[in-house]
Coordinates of C-alpha atoms and ligand atoms in Angstrom, one line a residue:
M1 CA 0.0 0.0 0.0
S2 CA 1.3 3.4 -0.9
Q3 CA 1.6 6.2 1.7
V4 CA -1.0 8.6 -0.2
E5 CA -3.2 4.9 0.0
K6 CA -2.6 4.5 3.6
Q7 CA -3.4 8.0 4.2
L8 CA -6.5 8.1 2.5
A9 CA -7.5 4.7 4.4
D10 CA -6.6 6.4 7.7
T11 CA -8.7 9.6 6.7
K12 CA -11.7 7.2 6.0
A13 CA -11.6 5.5 9.3
Q14 CA -11.4 9.0 10.9
I15 CA -14.2 10.1 8.8
E16 CA -16.5 7.1 9.9
S17 CA -15.7 7.5 13.3
E18 CA -17.3 11.3 13.3
I19 CA -20.1 10.7 11.4
P20 CA -23.2 8.8 12.7
D21 CA -23.3 5.2 12.2
D22 CA -26.0 4.9 9.8
I23 CA -24.3 6.9 7.2
S24 CA -21.9 4.8 4.8
V25 CA -18.4 5.7 3.6
T26 CA -17.4 3.7 0.6
D27 CA -14.5 5.5 -0.8
V28 CA -12.3 8.4 -0.1
K29 CA -10.3 10.3 -3.0
Y30 CA -8.1 13.1 -3.4
E31 CA -9.2 15.3 -6.7
G32 CA -6.9 18.1 -6.9
P33 CA -6.9 20.1 -3.4
E34 CA -10.1 18.3 -2.5
L35 CA -10.9 15.2 -0.8
V36 CA -13.9 13.3 -2.0
I37 CA -16.3 11.4 -0.2
Y38 CA -18.5 8.8 -1.8
T39 CA -21.4 7.6 0.0
R40 CA -24.2 5.0 -0.3
H41 CA -26.1 7.9 2.1
P42 CA -25.9 11.1 0.2
K43 CA -29.2 11.9 1.4
E44 CA -28.7 11.6 5.0
F45 CA -25.3 13.5 4.5
A46 CA -27.2 16.4 3.3
Q47 CA -29.9 16.4 6.0
D48 CA -27.6 17.6 8.5
G49 CA -25.9 20.9 7.1
D50 CA -23.3 21.2 9.6
L51 CA -21.8 17.2 9.0
V52 CA -19.5 18.8 6.1
R53 CA -18.3 21.7 7.6
Q54 CA -17.4 19.9 10.9
L55 CA -15.7 17.4 8.8
A56 CA -13.5 20.0 6.7
S57 CA -12.5 21.7 9.9
K58 CA -11.5 18.5 11.7
L59 CA -9.6 17.4 8.8
R60 CA -8.5 21.0 7.6
K61 CA -9.4 19.8 3.8
R62 CA -12.0 21.1 1.3
I63 CA -14.5 18.3 1.2
T64 CA -16.9 17.1 -1.7
V65 CA -19.6 14.5 -0.6
R66 CA -20.8 12.4 -4.1
P67 CA -23.2 9.7 -4.2
H68 CA -22.0 5.7 -4.7
P69 CA -23.3 5.2 -8.4
D70 CA -25.8 2.3 -7.1
V71 CA -27.8 4.8 -5.1
L72 CA -28.3 7.2 -8.2
S73 CA -32.1 8.2 -9.2
E74 CA -32.7 8.2 -12.5
P75 CA -31.7 11.2 -14.4
R76 CA -35.3 11.8 -15.9
E77 CA -36.6 11.4 -12.5
A78 CA -34.0 13.7 -10.7
R79 CA -34.5 16.4 -13.2
E80 CA -38.4 16.7 -12.3
K81 CA -37.7 17.1 -8.9
I82 CA -34.9 19.5 -8.9
E83 CA -37.1 21.8 -11.4
E84 CA -40.1 21.3 -8.8
I85 CA -37.1 22.7 -6.0
I86 CA -35.4 25.6 -7.6
P87 CA -37.5 28.2 -7.9
D88 CA -38.9 29.7 -11.6
D89 CA -37.1 33.0 -11.3
A90 CA -33.8 31.7 -10.9
G91 CA -34.0 31.1 -14.9
V92 CA -32.4 27.3 -15.2
A93 CA -31.1 27.5 -18.7
D94 CA -29.7 23.3 -18.8
L95 CA -29.1 20.6 -16.2
D96 CA -26.0 18.2 -17.1
F97 CA -26.0 14.5 -15.5
H98 CA -22.8 13.0 -14.9
E99 CA -23.5 9.2 -13.7
D100 CA -19.8 8.8 -13.4
T101 CA -19.1 10.8 -10.2
G102 CA -23.1 11.5 -9.3
E103 CA -22.8 15.1 -10.0
V104 CA -25.2 17.4 -11.9
V105 CA -24.4 20.8 -13.1
I106 CA -27.3 23.4 -13.3
E107 CA -26.6 26.4 -15.5
A108 CA -29.0 29.4 -14.3
E109 CA -29.1 32.9 -15.0
K110 CA -29.6 33.4 -10.8
P111 CA -27.3 30.9 -9.5
G112 CA -27.9 32.7 -6.0
M113 CA -31.4 31.3 -6.3
V114 CA -30.0 27.4 -7.0
I115 CA -27.7 27.8 -3.8
G116 CA -30.4 29.2 -1.3
R117 CA -29.3 30.6 1.8
R118 CA -26.0 29.1 3.3
G119 CA -26.4 26.3 0.6
S120 CA -29.8 25.4 1.9
T121 CA -31.5 24.8 -1.8
L122 CA -28.4 22.7 -2.6
R123 CA -29.0 20.6 0.2
E124 CA -32.8 20.1 -0.6
I125 CA -31.6 18.8 -3.9
T126 CA -29.3 16.4 -2.5
Q127 CA -31.6 15.5 -0.1
E128 CA -34.4 14.6 -2.6
V129 CA -32.7 13.5 -5.3
G130 CA -29.0 12.1 -4.1
W131 CA -27.1 13.9 -6.8
T132 CA -24.3 16.4 -6.0
P133 CA -25.2 19.8 -7.4
E134 CA -22.6 22.1 -9.2
V135 CA -23.9 25.4 -10.2
V136 CA -22.6 28.0 -13.1
R137 CA -24.1 30.9 -14.4
T138 CA -25.5 31.8 -17.6
P139 CA -23.4 34.6 -19.1
P140 CA -26.2 37.7 -19.2
I141 CA -24.2 38.6 -22.3
E142 CA -23.5 35.7 -24.7
S143 CA -19.8 35.0 -24.4
S144 CA -18.0 32.7 -26.8
T145 CA -15.0 32.3 -24.4
V146 CA -16.9 31.1 -21.6
S147 CA -19.2 28.6 -23.7
N148 CA -16.1 27.3 -25.3
V149 CA -14.1 26.8 -22.4
R150 CA -17.0 25.3 -20.5
N151 CA -17.8 22.8 -23.3
F152 CA -14.0 22.1 -23.7
L153 CA -13.9 21.2 -20.1
K154 CA -17.1 19.2 -20.4
Q155 CA -15.6 17.1 -23.0
E156 CA -12.6 16.4 -21.1
R157 CA -14.0 15.5 -18.1
E158 CA -12.6 12.1 -17.9
E159 CA -8.9 13.1 -18.6
R160 CA -9.1 15.9 -16.4
R161 CA -10.4 13.7 -13.4
D162 CA -7.4 11.9 -14.1
I163 CA -5.2 15.0 -13.6
L164 CA -7.0 16.0 -10.7
E165 CA -6.5 12.8 -8.9
R166 CA -2.6 12.6 -9.7
V167 CA -2.6 16.4 -8.5
G168 CA -4.2 15.4 -5.4
R169 CA -1.4 12.7 -4.7
T170 CA 1.2 14.9 -5.5
I171 CA -0.3 17.5 -2.7
H172 CA -0.8 14.9 -0.2
R173 CA 2.5 12.9 -0.8
E174 CA 4.7 12.4 2.3
E175 CA 7.4 15.2 3.2
M176 CA 10.5 13.8 2.6
A177 CA 12.9 16.8 3.2
D178 CA 14.5 16.7 6.5
E179 CA 15.5 20.2 6.2
Q180 CA 13.4 23.6 5.9
W181 CA 14.2 26.7 4.2
V182 CA 12.3 29.1 1.5
R183 CA 14.1 30.8 -1.2
I184 CA 12.8 33.2 -4.2
T185 CA 14.4 33.4 -7.4
T186 CA 13.6 36.0 -9.8
L187 CA 13.2 35.0 -13.6
G188 CA 11.8 38.4 -15.0
C189 CA 10.3 41.8 -14.4
C190 CA 12.9 42.8 -12.1
R191 CA 13.9 46.4 -12.8
E192 CA 11.8 46.3 -15.8
V193 CA 8.1 45.8 -16.8
G194 CA 7.2 42.7 -18.4
R195 CA 8.1 38.8 -18.5
A196 CA 6.9 38.5 -14.9
S197 CA 7.9 35.4 -13.2
F198 CA 9.2 34.1 -10.1
I199 CA 10.1 30.7 -8.3
L200 CA 9.3 30.2 -4.8
N201 CA 11.3 27.2 -3.6
T202 CA 11.1 25.3 -0.1
A203 CA 13.4 22.1 0.6
E204 CA 10.2 19.9 -0.6
T205 CA 8.4 22.2 -3.2
R206 CA 8.9 24.1 -6.2
I207 CA 6.3 26.6 -7.3
L208 CA 6.3 29.0 -10.5
I209 CA 4.6 32.2 -10.1
D210 CA 3.3 34.2 -13.3
C211 CA 5.0 33.3 -16.7
G212 CA 4.4 36.5 -18.9
D213 CA 6.0 38.2 -22.1
K214 CA 7.8 41.4 -22.6
P215 CA 5.6 43.3 -24.8
G216 CA 7.4 45.0 -27.9
A217 CA 10.5 42.6 -26.9
E218 CA 9.2 39.4 -28.3
G219 CA 12.8 37.8 -27.5
E220 CA 12.9 38.7 -24.1
V221 CA 11.4 35.8 -22.1
P222 CA 11.8 34.5 -18.4
Y223 CA 15.1 32.8 -17.4
L224 CA 12.9 29.8 -17.0
Q225 CA 16.0 27.4 -18.2
V226 CA 18.0 28.0 -15.1
P227 CA 18.5 25.0 -12.6
E228 CA 16.1 26.7 -9.9
A229 CA 13.3 26.7 -12.5
L230 CA 12.5 24.5 -15.5
G231 CA 16.4 23.9 -16.1
A232 CA 16.3 20.4 -13.9
G233 CA 13.2 19.5 -15.7
A234 CA 9.8 20.8 -16.0
Q235 CA 8.4 17.5 -13.8
N236 CA 10.2 19.2 -10.8
V237 CA 7.7 22.2 -10.8
D238 CA 5.2 21.3 -8.5
A239 CA 2.4 24.0 -9.3
V240 CA 2.1 27.2 -11.2
V241 CA 0.2 30.0 -9.9
L242 CA -1.0 33.0 -12.0
T243 CA -1.9 36.3 -10.4
H244 CA -4.0 37.7 -13.2
A245 CA -4.7 37.4 -16.9
H246 CA -2.5 40.4 -18.6
L247 CA -0.1 39.0 -21.1
D248 CA 2.9 40.3 -19.2
H249 CA 2.0 37.7 -16.4
S250 CA -0.1 35.0 -18.5
A251 CA 1.6 35.0 -22.5
L252 CA 4.1 31.9 -21.7
I253 CA 1.7 29.8 -19.2
P254 CA 1.0 27.4 -22.2
L255 CA 4.6 27.4 -23.1
L256 CA 5.2 25.1 -19.9
F257 CA 3.2 22.8 -21.5
K258 CA 5.4 22.3 -24.7
Y259 CA 8.4 22.1 -22.1
G260 CA 6.6 19.1 -20.5
Y261 CA 4.8 20.5 -17.5
D262 CA 2.0 18.4 -16.7
G263 CA 0.8 20.1 -13.4
P264 CA -1.7 22.2 -12.1
I265 CA -2.3 26.2 -12.7
Y266 CA -3.9 27.8 -9.9
C267 CA -5.7 31.0 -10.8
T268 CA -9.4 32.4 -10.4
E269 CA -12.2 31.3 -12.6
P270 CA -12.2 34.5 -14.8
T271 CA -8.4 34.8 -15.3
R272 CA -8.7 31.3 -16.8
D273 CA -11.2 32.4 -18.9
L274 CA -9.3 35.9 -19.8
M275 CA -6.2 33.8 -20.2
G276 CA -7.8 31.6 -22.9
L277 CA -9.2 34.6 -24.5
L278 CA -6.0 36.8 -24.6
T279 CA -3.5 34.2 -25.6
L280 CA -5.3 33.0 -28.5
D281 CA -5.4 36.3 -29.4
Y282 CA -1.8 36.7 -29.1
L283 CA -1.2 33.7 -31.3
D284 CA -3.5 35.5 -33.7
V285 CA -1.6 38.5 -33.7
A286 CA 1.7 37.0 -33.6
S287 CA 0.7 34.9 -37.1
K288 CA -0.9 38.3 -38.6
E289 CA 2.4 39.8 -38.0
G290 CA 4.5 37.0 -39.6
R291 CA 6.0 35.8 -36.3
T292 CA 6.1 32.4 -35.3
P293 CA 4.8 32.1 -32.1
P294 CA 6.5 29.9 -29.3
Y295 CA 3.4 27.4 -28.7
D296 CA 0.0 27.0 -30.6
S297 CA -3.6 26.6 -29.4
A298 CA -3.2 23.0 -28.3
Q299 CA -1.0 24.2 -25.2
V300 CA -3.2 26.7 -24.8
R301 CA -6.0 24.0 -24.1
E302 CA -3.6 22.1 -22.2
A303 CA -3.1 25.1 -19.9
I304 CA -6.8 25.4 -19.5
K305 CA -7.6 21.6 -18.8
H306 CA -4.8 21.7 -16.2
T307 CA -6.2 24.8 -14.4
I308 CA -7.8 24.4 -10.6
P309 CA -9.9 27.5 -10.1
L310 CA -9.7 28.9 -6.7
E311 CA -11.9 31.7 -5.2
Y312 CA -10.8 34.9 -3.1
G313 CA -10.2 33.7 0.4
D314 CA -10.0 29.7 -0.1
V315 CA -7.2 28.4 1.8
T316 CA -5.6 25.7 -0.6
D317 CA -3.1 22.9 0.2
I318 CA -0.9 23.2 -3.1
A319 CA 1.8 21.2 -1.7
P320 CA 2.7 19.2 1.3
D321 CA 4.3 22.1 2.9
V322 CA 2.3 25.1 1.1
K323 CA -1.0 26.5 1.5
L324 CA -2.3 29.1 -1.3
T325 CA -5.1 31.7 -0.7
F326 CA -5.9 34.4 -2.9
H327 CA -7.1 37.9 -2.3
N328 CA -8.8 40.6 -4.3
A329 CA -6.1 42.9 -6.2
G330 CA -8.3 45.5 -7.5
H331 CA -6.3 45.4 -10.9
I332 CA -8.6 43.4 -13.5
L333 CA -11.2 40.7 -13.2
G334 CA -10.1 38.1 -11.3
S335 CA -6.3 39.6 -10.0
A336 CA -5.3 38.2 -7.3
V337 CA -2.7 38.9 -4.5
S338 CA -1.2 35.4 -3.9
H339 CA -0.5 34.5 -0.1
F340 CA 1.7 31.5 0.8
H341 CA 2.0 30.0 4.0
I342 CA 4.8 27.8 4.1
G343 CA 5.3 25.0 6.6
D344 CA 3.4 24.7 9.5
G345 CA 4.0 28.5 10.6
L346 CA 7.3 28.2 9.3
Y347 CA 7.1 31.5 6.8
N348 CA 4.5 33.6 4.8
V349 CA 5.3 35.4 1.5
A350 CA 2.7 37.6 -0.4
F351 CA 3.2 38.2 -4.0
S352 CA 1.2 41.2 -4.9
G353 CA 0.7 41.0 -8.6
D354 CA -0.4 44.1 -10.3
I355 CA -2.6 45.8 -7.7
H356 CA -5.0 49.0 -7.6
Y357 CA -5.2 50.5 -3.9
D358 CA -8.1 52.6 -4.2
D359 CA -11.7 51.3 -5.0
T360 CA -12.5 52.0 -8.8
R361 CA -15.5 51.8 -10.4
L362 CA -15.0 48.1 -11.5
F363 CA -13.3 46.9 -8.5
N364 CA -12.9 47.1 -4.7
G365 CA -9.4 48.1 -3.5
A366 CA -6.7 45.6 -3.0
V367 CA -6.7 43.5 0.2
N368 CA -3.6 44.1 2.5
D369 CA -5.0 42.1 5.4
F370 CA -3.3 38.4 6.2
P371 CA -3.0 36.6 8.9
R372 CA 0.9 36.6 8.5
V373 CA 3.3 38.0 6.2
E374 CA 6.8 38.1 6.5
T375 CA 8.0 39.2 3.1
L376 CA 5.9 40.7 0.2
V377 CA 6.9 40.8 -3.2
M378 CA 5.5 44.2 -4.6
E379 CA 4.7 45.9 -7.8
S380 CA 6.4 49.0 -8.5
T381 CA 5.2 50.0 -11.8
Y382 CA 4.2 53.9 -10.6
G383 CA 6.9 53.5 -7.9
G384 CA 8.7 56.4 -9.1
R385 CA 8.5 59.6 -6.6
N386 CA 6.6 61.8 -9.3
D387 CA 4.5 58.9 -10.5
Y388 CA 1.3 60.6 -9.1
Q389 CA -1.9 60.1 -10.8
T390 CA -4.9 62.6 -11.4
D391 CA -7.9 61.8 -9.3
Q392 CA -10.3 59.5 -11.0
E393 CA -13.1 62.1 -10.3
D394 CA -10.9 64.8 -12.1
S395 CA -10.3 62.3 -14.9
E396 CA -13.9 61.6 -15.4
R397 CA -15.2 65.2 -15.3
K398 CA -12.5 65.9 -18.0
L399 CA -13.9 63.2 -20.0
V400 CA -17.5 64.2 -19.7
E401 CA -16.4 67.8 -21.0
V402 CA -14.5 66.4 -24.1
I403 CA -17.5 64.5 -24.8
N404 CA -19.7 67.3 -24.5
E405 CA -17.9 69.7 -26.6
T406 CA -17.4 67.2 -29.3
Y407 CA -21.1 66.4 -29.3
E408 CA -21.8 70.4 -29.6
D409 CA -19.7 70.5 -32.6
D410 CA -21.6 67.7 -34.0
G411 CA -18.5 65.3 -33.7
K412 CA -17.5 61.8 -32.6
V413 CA -15.5 60.5 -29.6
L414 CA -13.0 57.6 -30.4
I415 CA -11.3 56.4 -27.7
P416 CA -8.4 53.7 -28.2
A417 CA -8.7 51.1 -25.1
F418 CA -7.7 47.7 -24.0
A419 CA -10.4 45.1 -24.4
V420 CA -9.8 44.0 -20.6
G421 CA -10.6 46.5 -18.0
R422 CA -10.2 50.2 -18.7
S423 CA -12.9 49.6 -21.6
Q424 CA -15.3 48.5 -18.6
E425 CA -14.5 51.2 -16.4
I426 CA -15.0 53.7 -19.3
M427 CA -18.2 52.2 -20.2
M428 CA -19.1 52.6 -16.3
V429 CA -18.3 56.1 -16.2
L430 CA -20.3 56.7 -19.5
E431 CA -23.5 54.7 -18.5
E432 CA -23.7 57.0 -15.3
A433 CA -22.8 60.2 -16.8
M434 CA -25.7 59.3 -19.5
R435 CA -28.0 58.2 -16.4
T436 CA -27.5 61.3 -14.6
D437 CA -27.6 63.6 -17.7
K438 CA -24.2 65.0 -17.5
I439 CA -23.6 63.9 -21.0
P440 CA -26.9 63.4 -23.9
E441 CA -27.8 59.7 -24.6
M442 CA -25.7 58.6 -27.8
P443 CA -25.0 55.2 -29.0
V444 CA -21.6 53.8 -27.3
H445 CA -20.2 51.7 -30.1
L446 CA -17.9 48.7 -28.8
D447 CA -15.3 47.3 -31.4
G448 CA -12.8 44.6 -31.4
M449 CA -12.4 41.9 -28.1
I450 CA -14.2 44.4 -25.9
W451 CA -17.6 42.9 -26.3
E452 CA -16.3 39.5 -25.4
A453 CA -14.2 40.5 -22.5
T454 CA -17.5 42.4 -21.2
A455 CA -19.4 39.2 -21.6
I456 CA -16.9 37.7 -19.3
H457 CA -17.1 40.4 -16.5
T458 CA -21.0 39.5 -16.3
T459 CA -20.4 36.1 -16.1
Y460 CA -18.6 36.7 -12.5
P461 CA -20.3 39.3 -10.9
E462 CA -18.8 38.2 -7.6
Y463 CA -15.5 39.3 -8.4
L464 CA -17.0 43.1 -9.1
R465 CA -17.2 46.1 -7.0
D466 CA -19.7 45.2 -4.2
D467 CA -22.5 48.1 -5.1
L468 CA -21.8 47.2 -9.0
R469 CA -22.3 43.4 -7.8
D470 CA -25.7 44.2 -6.3
R471 CA -26.6 46.1 -9.1
I472 CA -26.3 43.0 -11.2
F473 CA -28.0 40.7 -8.8
H474 CA -30.5 42.4 -7.0
E475 CA -32.0 45.3 -9.0
D476 CA -32.1 43.9 -12.5
E477 CA -30.2 47.0 -13.7
N478 CA -27.1 45.3 -15.0
P479 CA -25.3 48.6 -16.4
F480 CA -23.5 46.7 -19.0
L481 CA -26.8 45.6 -20.5
A482 CA -27.8 49.5 -21.2
D483 CA -29.3 50.3 -24.4
Q484 CA -26.8 52.8 -25.6
F485 CA -23.9 49.7 -25.7
N486 CA -23.5 48.4 -29.4
H487 CA -21.6 45.6 -30.2
I488 CA -19.5 46.0 -34.1
D489 CA -20.1 42.9 -35.3
G490 CA -20.9 44.0 -38.8
G491 CA -17.3 44.6 -39.7
E492 CA -16.4 47.2 -42.3
D493 CA -20.1 48.0 -43.3
E494 CA -21.4 48.8 -39.8
R495 CA -18.2 51.0 -39.3
Q496 CA -19.0 52.9 -42.5
E497 CA -22.7 53.4 -41.1
V498 CA -21.6 54.7 -38.1
A499 CA -18.8 56.7 -39.7
D500 CA -21.8 58.4 -41.9
G501 CA -24.0 58.9 -39.1
G502 CA -24.4 61.5 -35.8
P503 CA -22.6 62.2 -32.8
C504 CA -21.3 58.9 -31.0
I505 CA -19.0 57.5 -28.7
I506 CA -16.7 54.6 -30.2
L507 CA -14.3 52.4 -27.9
S508 CA -11.9 50.2 -30.2
T509 CA -9.0 48.1 -29.8
S510 CA -6.0 48.3 -29.7
G511 CA -5.4 50.4 -26.8
M512 CA -2.0 51.6 -28.1
M513 CA -3.0 51.8 -31.6
T514 CA -0.4 49.2 -32.5
G515 CA -3.3 47.5 -34.8
G516 CA -6.7 46.3 -34.5
P517 CA -10.1 48.0 -35.7
I518 CA -8.7 51.4 -34.2
M519 CA -6.7 51.4 -37.4
S520 CA -10.2 51.2 -39.4
W521 CA -11.9 54.1 -37.4
L522 CA -8.9 56.2 -38.1
R523 CA -9.4 55.8 -41.8
H524 CA -13.2 56.6 -41.3
L525 CA -12.6 59.5 -38.9
G526 CA -9.2 60.6 -39.0
S527 CA -9.9 63.7 -41.3
E528 CA -13.1 64.9 -39.3
E529 CA -11.9 68.0 -37.6
H530 CA -14.6 68.2 -35.3
S531 CA -14.1 64.6 -33.8
T532 CA -11.9 63.8 -31.0
L533 CA -9.5 61.2 -30.7
T534 CA -9.3 60.6 -26.9
F535 CA -6.6 58.8 -24.8
V536 CA -7.5 57.3 -21.4
G537 CA -4.8 54.9 -21.3
Y538 CA -1.0 55.0 -20.9
Q539 CA 0.8 54.8 -24.5
A540 CA 4.1 53.1 -24.5
Q541 CA 7.0 54.6 -26.3
G542 CA 7.2 53.5 -30.1
T543 CA 3.5 52.9 -30.4
L544 CA 1.1 55.1 -33.0
G545 CA -0.7 56.2 -30.0
R546 CA 2.6 57.6 -28.6
R547 CA 3.5 59.4 -31.9
I548 CA 0.3 61.0 -32.5
Q549 CA 0.3 62.3 -28.7
N550 CA 3.7 63.9 -29.5
G551 CA 2.4 65.6 -32.8
W552 CA 2.3 63.2 -35.6
D553 CA -0.6 63.8 -38.3
E554 CA 0.5 62.2 -41.5
I555 CA -0.3 58.3 -40.4
P556 CA 1.0 55.4 -43.1
V557 CA -1.9 53.1 -43.2
Q558 CA -2.8 49.8 -45.2
D559 CA -5.6 49.1 -47.6
P560 CA -8.0 46.5 -45.5
R561 CA -8.8 45.1 -49.0
D562 CA -5.1 44.9 -50.1
R563 CA -2.6 45.1 -47.5
S564 CA 0.3 45.7 -50.1
R565 CA -1.2 49.1 -50.7
E566 CA -0.5 51.6 -48.4
S567 CA -1.9 54.9 -48.4
T568 CA -1.6 58.2 -45.7
I569 CA -4.1 59.8 -43.5
S570 CA -3.8 63.5 -42.7
L571 CA -5.1 63.7 -38.9
R572 CA -7.3 66.5 -38.6
M573 CA -9.2 64.9 -35.4
G574 CA -8.8 66.9 -32.2
I575 CA -6.5 64.9 -29.9
E576 CA -7.3 64.8 -25.9
V577 CA -5.3 63.1 -23.2
V578 CA -7.2 62.1 -20.3
D579 CA -5.0 60.3 -18.0
G580 CA -6.0 59.0 -14.2
F581 CA -7.8 55.7 -15.4
S582 CA -4.8 53.3 -14.9
G583 CA -5.5 49.6 -13.3
H584 CA -2.7 50.4 -11.5
A585 CA -1.9 51.9 -8.1
D586 CA 0.2 55.0 -8.3
R587 CA 2.9 55.9 -6.0
Q588 CA 0.8 57.1 -3.4
G589 CA -1.6 53.9 -3.9
L590 CA 1.5 52.0 -3.3
E591 CA 2.7 53.4 -0.3
N592 CA -0.6 53.1 1.3
F593 CA -0.8 49.2 0.4
V594 CA 2.4 48.7 2.1
K595 CA 1.9 51.5 5.0
T596 CA -1.5 50.1 6.0
M597 CA -0.7 46.4 5.4
N598 CA -1.9 44.2 8.5
P599 CA 0.7 42.9 9.5
R600 CA 3.6 44.9 8.1
P601 CA 6.0 42.7 6.4
E602 CA 9.6 42.4 7.4
K603 CA 10.9 42.6 4.2
V604 CA 9.9 44.1 0.6
L605 CA 11.0 43.0 -2.7
C606 CA 10.3 46.0 -5.1
V607 CA 9.7 44.4 -8.8
H608 CA 7.7 45.3 -11.9
G609 CA 8.8 48.7 -12.6
D610 CA 11.6 50.1 -14.7
E611 CA 15.4 50.7 -12.9
R612 CA 14.1 54.3 -11.5
S613 CA 10.7 53.2 -9.8
V614 CA 11.7 50.5 -8.1
Q615 CA 14.9 52.1 -6.6
D616 CA 12.9 55.1 -5.7
F617 CA 10.2 53.2 -4.3
S618 CA 12.7 50.6 -2.5
S619 CA 14.4 53.4 -0.8
A620 CA 11.1 55.2 -0.1
L621 CA 9.8 52.4 1.9
Y622 CA 13.2 52.0 3.7
H623 CA 13.5 55.8 4.7
D624 CA 9.8 56.4 5.5
Y625 CA 8.9 52.9 7.3
N626 CA 12.3 51.6 8.2
M627 CA 11.9 48.3 6.4
R628 CA 14.2 45.9 4.6
T629 CA 13.8 46.3 1.0
F630 CA 15.4 45.2 -2.0
A631 CA 15.1 46.3 -5.8
P632 CA 16.2 42.7 -6.9
K633 CA 17.7 42.6 -10.5
N634 CA 16.7 39.4 -12.3
L635 CA 18.1 36.4 -11.7
E636 CA 18.8 36.7 -8.1
T637 CA 18.0 34.1 -5.4
F638 CA 17.2 35.3 -1.5
R639 CA 16.7 32.8 1.2
F640 CA 14.4 33.6 3.7
K641 CA 14.7 31.1 6.4
Ligands
LIG701 ZN1 -1.7 43.6 -15.4

């Protein structure tokens, strides 16, 4: 009997001693971090609402109870009963029965009504039919990403169970190391922005945190091949943790599977879906630009198949000596500050990922409250001493002004924007401004991936700011569904129509005008003097957006029908820059995050910022708060214990 089998047998005996005699346990298994209990008495298990909770806290594990296949009721019968139990208002769209595991996946418009107060409706379902219900939300806006990911995972269900079982055994293996130490090695994003990647090593475990590319510098990838990372073989990495879906953190995650990695990826559910969307787009852009991407869509599918989604606040065993907890980072949908508890009270490290400290329209500000933290690995994008941003209120006022002036001139407002994050933030500003008559009602056209990214946001309202979530949940006034928002899905013809029409606002990718439908909008509107090109995001050196900000007004563009033909647009539009809509904390926000952190860490590694920003921020934390700070270079290793 292997060690894990023995452990499972012991656990089974312990469970049997804890529960009433008339409830049987037929099997216990690990599936990823979860302990799955199979029973012939699922109804009795469900009767006592506290039973599973008590077991979970006693065993210190996440627990799922499933029926033994013998006792399952007929799906047809079960379906009828489930439909009786769930209130009609829940909007059940689909019931999907899996006889191999006794699970029924319930897709509904309002999952809360399927779950019931503290899970009461779910328990009622199990009590009545014996099946284990699992609930997913029908996106209020149809999302091809969400449905593709769900269909793919359904189709790969069996293989996924094998993966989870294998991962579960690795997580719960016996600890072999007789020493205890903790090290972090920097593989990228040190004294630079881009290619975020770190290795967290203990004597027992190796964890890779993020694996991004460096936008505009395709050759510069994280130092994955050093012995501390994948150099000694990808199979030596126990787990990959992804803080959020931006490509400078996620682009090269699929590449790991090409290198032979076969383990889990931990991230939030929205991060998984956005990673799918953004990495597939990354491949698409590479091939359009004639570059050979480092992996293909098969590896993106592998990454999705190996993802174990966690919710904020779930304390999860990811190795025999490491527990991981995600907390809201306030940066983009699903972004997470990642907290690692190592050993039994040995050491605690938090990786900030990218954060926004103050509340925005979309998200609550980043969480900085932890049971314990000795070391913080901290982003410093705007850590420079002069990196202060305009207050968002002022920025919103300016945007409203620009729109009103353009409207009075009978013009159109064209806004280049990133699909994920800033677009939805601006949508919320526009929706409110129209609702409160600060700007006239007019169509807001959304072009490029913006619509799809918005659909993913509406699928996961739990990850949005409290009051926004409540509007989506309770009042049936989902602001993303406001009438003025129009998805440009008719291509060039529809753009032409909009260009020929009256005043409107257009949000289009790419955010830095490096390609995408914004180029087509430039051709349509570039010569209109009374229209306004309005920048709401950072424009990097070398991008067309930056050049226009610097005064370029003769823009070379390709003919969309014949790419070999180039012509020039004389830009006559008004140019406006409205900053303050960043997804990142500014210098003050970064300082506040550390200053008010509870508990205050002993050491801070300042990363993810250019040389000047990290040095400034590191020395400020040292002088003002008397902390031990570092501004590491790439490929440095720190020993903490
Ligand atoms: Zn980011």
